[in-house]
């Protein structure tokens, strides 16, 4: 899927496939959150959950590319929460 999105972005002459502005994303998120009447849920909470889930499926460099993080250490220390069992399962 990532290869397809990268190819689509490249074909369109863009750096990324998604081209929604931060302001538009925030507005859409707040409208949806208010419509479903969930209080206190921030967009960052959903992003953090998604990145934590993705960290179990992709390596840190791929996750950095998906998330737009430049500081790999921040990304690794925040979202990669592997247990000893997780590591052992990969061996």
PDB file of C-alpha atoms in Angstrom:
ATOM      1  CA  UNK A   1       0.000   0.000   0.000  1.00  0.00           C
ATOM      2  CA  UNK A   2       2.793   2.430   0.887  1.00  0.00           C
ATOM      3  CA  UNK A   3       4.493   1.767  -2.447  1.00  0.00           C
ATOM      4  CA  UNK A   4       1.246   2.504  -4.275  1.00  0.00           C
ATOM      5  CA  UNK A   5       0.710   5.752  -2.327  1.00  0.00           C
ATOM      6  CA  UNK A   6       4.332   6.797  -2.906  1.00  0.00           C
ATOM      7  CA  UNK A   7       3.976   6.118  -6.635  1.00  0.00           C
ATOM      8  CA  UNK A   8       0.699   8.053  -6.774  1.00  0.00           C
ATOM      9  CA  UNK A   9       2.265  11.019  -4.988  1.00  0.00           C
ATOM     10  CA  UNK A  10       5.291  10.945  -7.280  1.00  0.00           C
ATOM     11  CA  UNK A  11       3.081  10.766 -10.370  1.00  0.00           C
ATOM     12  CA  UNK A  12       1.177  13.805  -9.113  1.00  0.00           C
ATOM     13  CA  UNK A  13       4.431  15.684  -8.473  1.00  0.00           C
ATOM     14  CA  UNK A  14       3.875  15.852  -4.721  1.00  0.00           C
ATOM     15  CA  UNK A  15       5.987  14.852  -1.721  1.00  0.00           C
ATOM     16  CA  UNK A  16       3.109  13.015  -0.070  1.00  0.00           C
ATOM     17  CA  UNK A  17      -0.150  11.455  -1.153  1.00  0.00           C
ATOM     18  CA  UNK A  18      -2.222  13.240   1.492  1.00  0.00           C
ATOM     19  CA  UNK A  19      -2.439  16.974   0.924  1.00  0.00           C
ATOM     20  CA  UNK A  20      -4.824  18.176   3.617  1.00  0.00           C
ATOM     21  CA  UNK A  21      -3.632  21.176   5.608  1.00  0.00           C
ATOM     22  CA  UNK A  22      -3.201  20.979   9.379  1.00  0.00           C
ATOM     23  CA  UNK A  23      -5.931  23.584   9.861  1.00  0.00           C
ATOM     24  CA  UNK A  24      -8.412  21.656   7.694  1.00  0.00           C
ATOM     25  CA  UNK A  25      -7.589  18.392   9.423  1.00  0.00           C
ATOM     26  CA  UNK A  26      -8.088  19.985  12.853  1.00  0.00           C
ATOM     27  CA  UNK A  27     -11.421  21.516  11.837  1.00  0.00           C
ATOM     28  CA  UNK A  28     -12.724  18.262  10.376  1.00  0.00           C
ATOM     29  CA  UNK A  29     -11.584  16.329  13.432  1.00  0.00           C
ATOM     30  CA  UNK A  30     -13.272  18.722  15.883  1.00  0.00           C
ATOM     31  CA  UNK A  31     -16.541  18.602  13.912  1.00  0.00           C
ATOM     32  CA  UNK A  32     -16.539  14.809  13.906  1.00  0.00           C
ATOM     33  CA  UNK A  33     -15.581  14.595  17.593  1.00  0.00           C
ATOM     34  CA  UNK A  34     -18.361  16.997  18.543  1.00  0.00           C
ATOM     35  CA  UNK A  35     -20.882  15.165  16.351  1.00  0.00           C
ATOM     36  CA  UNK A  36     -20.229  11.864  18.153  1.00  0.00           C
ATOM     37  CA  UNK A  37     -20.174  13.711  21.500  1.00  0.00           C
ATOM     38  CA  UNK A  38     -16.777  12.523  22.734  1.00  0.00           C
ATOM     39  CA  UNK A  39     -15.234  14.982  25.162  1.00  0.00           C
ATOM     40  CA  UNK A  40     -11.531  15.375  25.794  1.00  0.00           C
ATOM     41  CA  UNK A  41     -10.306  13.266  22.882  1.00  0.00           C
ATOM     42  CA  UNK A  42      -7.558  15.080  21.004  1.00  0.00           C
ATOM     43  CA  UNK A  43      -6.421  14.360  17.461  1.00  0.00           C
ATOM     44  CA  UNK A  44      -2.984  13.627  18.876  1.00  0.00           C
ATOM     45  CA  UNK A  45      -4.497  10.817  20.985  1.00  0.00           C
ATOM     46  CA  UNK A  46      -5.721   9.067  17.838  1.00  0.00           C
ATOM     47  CA  UNK A  47      -2.428   9.673  16.058  1.00  0.00           C
ATOM     48  CA  UNK A  48      -0.474   8.267  19.001  1.00  0.00           C
ATOM     49  CA  UNK A  49      -2.674   5.172  19.101  1.00  0.00           C
ATOM     50  CA  UNK A  50      -2.297   4.601  15.368  1.00  0.00           C
ATOM     51  CA  UNK A  51       1.484   5.015  15.502  1.00  0.00           C
ATOM     52  CA  UNK A  52       1.748   2.658  18.466  1.00  0.00           C
ATOM     53  CA  UNK A  53      -0.245   0.014  16.555  1.00  0.00           C
ATOM     54  CA  UNK A  54       1.804   0.572  13.397  1.00  0.00           C
ATOM     55  CA  UNK A  55       5.045   0.246  15.370  1.00  0.00           C
ATOM     56  CA  UNK A  56       4.186  -3.429  15.860  1.00  0.00           C
ATOM     57  CA  UNK A  57       4.057  -3.948  12.077  1.00  0.00           C
ATOM     58  CA  UNK A  58       6.735  -1.727  10.542  1.00  0.00           C
ATOM     59  CA  UNK A  59      10.316  -0.772  11.343  1.00  0.00           C
ATOM     60  CA  UNK A  60      11.167   2.604  12.868  1.00  0.00           C
ATOM     61  CA  UNK A  61      12.366   4.126   9.565  1.00  0.00           C
ATOM     62  CA  UNK A  62       9.112   3.226   7.810  1.00  0.00           C
ATOM     63  CA  UNK A  63       7.102   4.578  10.727  1.00  0.00           C
ATOM     64  CA  UNK A  64       9.097   7.827  10.570  1.00  0.00           C
ATOM     65  CA  UNK A  65       8.223   8.158   6.908  1.00  0.00           C
ATOM     66  CA  UNK A  66       4.537   7.500   7.578  1.00  0.00           C
ATOM     67  CA  UNK A  67       4.337   9.884  10.529  1.00  0.00           C
ATOM     68  CA  UNK A  68       6.638  12.621   9.280  1.00  0.00           C
ATOM     69  CA  UNK A  69       8.920  12.385  12.308  1.00  0.00           C
ATOM     70  CA  UNK A  70      12.457  13.636  11.754  1.00  0.00           C
ATOM     71  CA  UNK A  71      13.807  12.703  15.190  1.00  0.00           C
ATOM     72  CA  UNK A  72      14.035   8.909  15.080  1.00  0.00           C
ATOM     73  CA  UNK A  73      14.957   8.714  18.777  1.00  0.00           C
ATOM     74  CA  UNK A  74      11.771  10.529  19.782  1.00  0.00           C
ATOM     75  CA  UNK A  75       9.719   8.232  17.594  1.00  0.00           C
ATOM     76  CA  UNK A  76      11.454   5.103  18.857  1.00  0.00           C
ATOM     77  CA  UNK A  77      11.278   6.072  22.535  1.00  0.00           C
ATOM     78  CA  UNK A  78       7.639   7.165  22.339  1.00  0.00           C
ATOM     79  CA  UNK A  79       5.905   4.590  20.158  1.00  0.00           C
ATOM     80  CA  UNK A  80       8.007   1.417  20.231  1.00  0.00           C
ATOM     81  CA  UNK A  81       6.906  -0.259  23.450  1.00  0.00           C
ATOM     82  CA  UNK A  82       8.122  -3.765  22.864  1.00  0.00           C
ATOM     83  CA  UNK A  83       7.968  -6.282  25.649  1.00  0.00           C
ATOM     84  CA  UNK A  84      10.462  -9.107  26.088  1.00  0.00           C
ATOM     85  CA  UNK A  85       7.790 -11.413  24.662  1.00  0.00           C
ATOM     86  CA  UNK A  86       7.459  -9.247  21.537  1.00  0.00           C
ATOM     87  CA  UNK A  87      11.203  -9.403  20.923  1.00  0.00           C
ATOM     88  CA  UNK A  88      11.368 -13.151  21.619  1.00  0.00           C
ATOM     89  CA  UNK A  89       8.525 -13.785  19.165  1.00  0.00           C
ATOM     90  CA  UNK A  90      10.597 -12.241  16.365  1.00  0.00           C
ATOM     91  CA  UNK A  91      13.642 -14.430  17.061  1.00  0.00           C
TER      92      UNK A  91
END
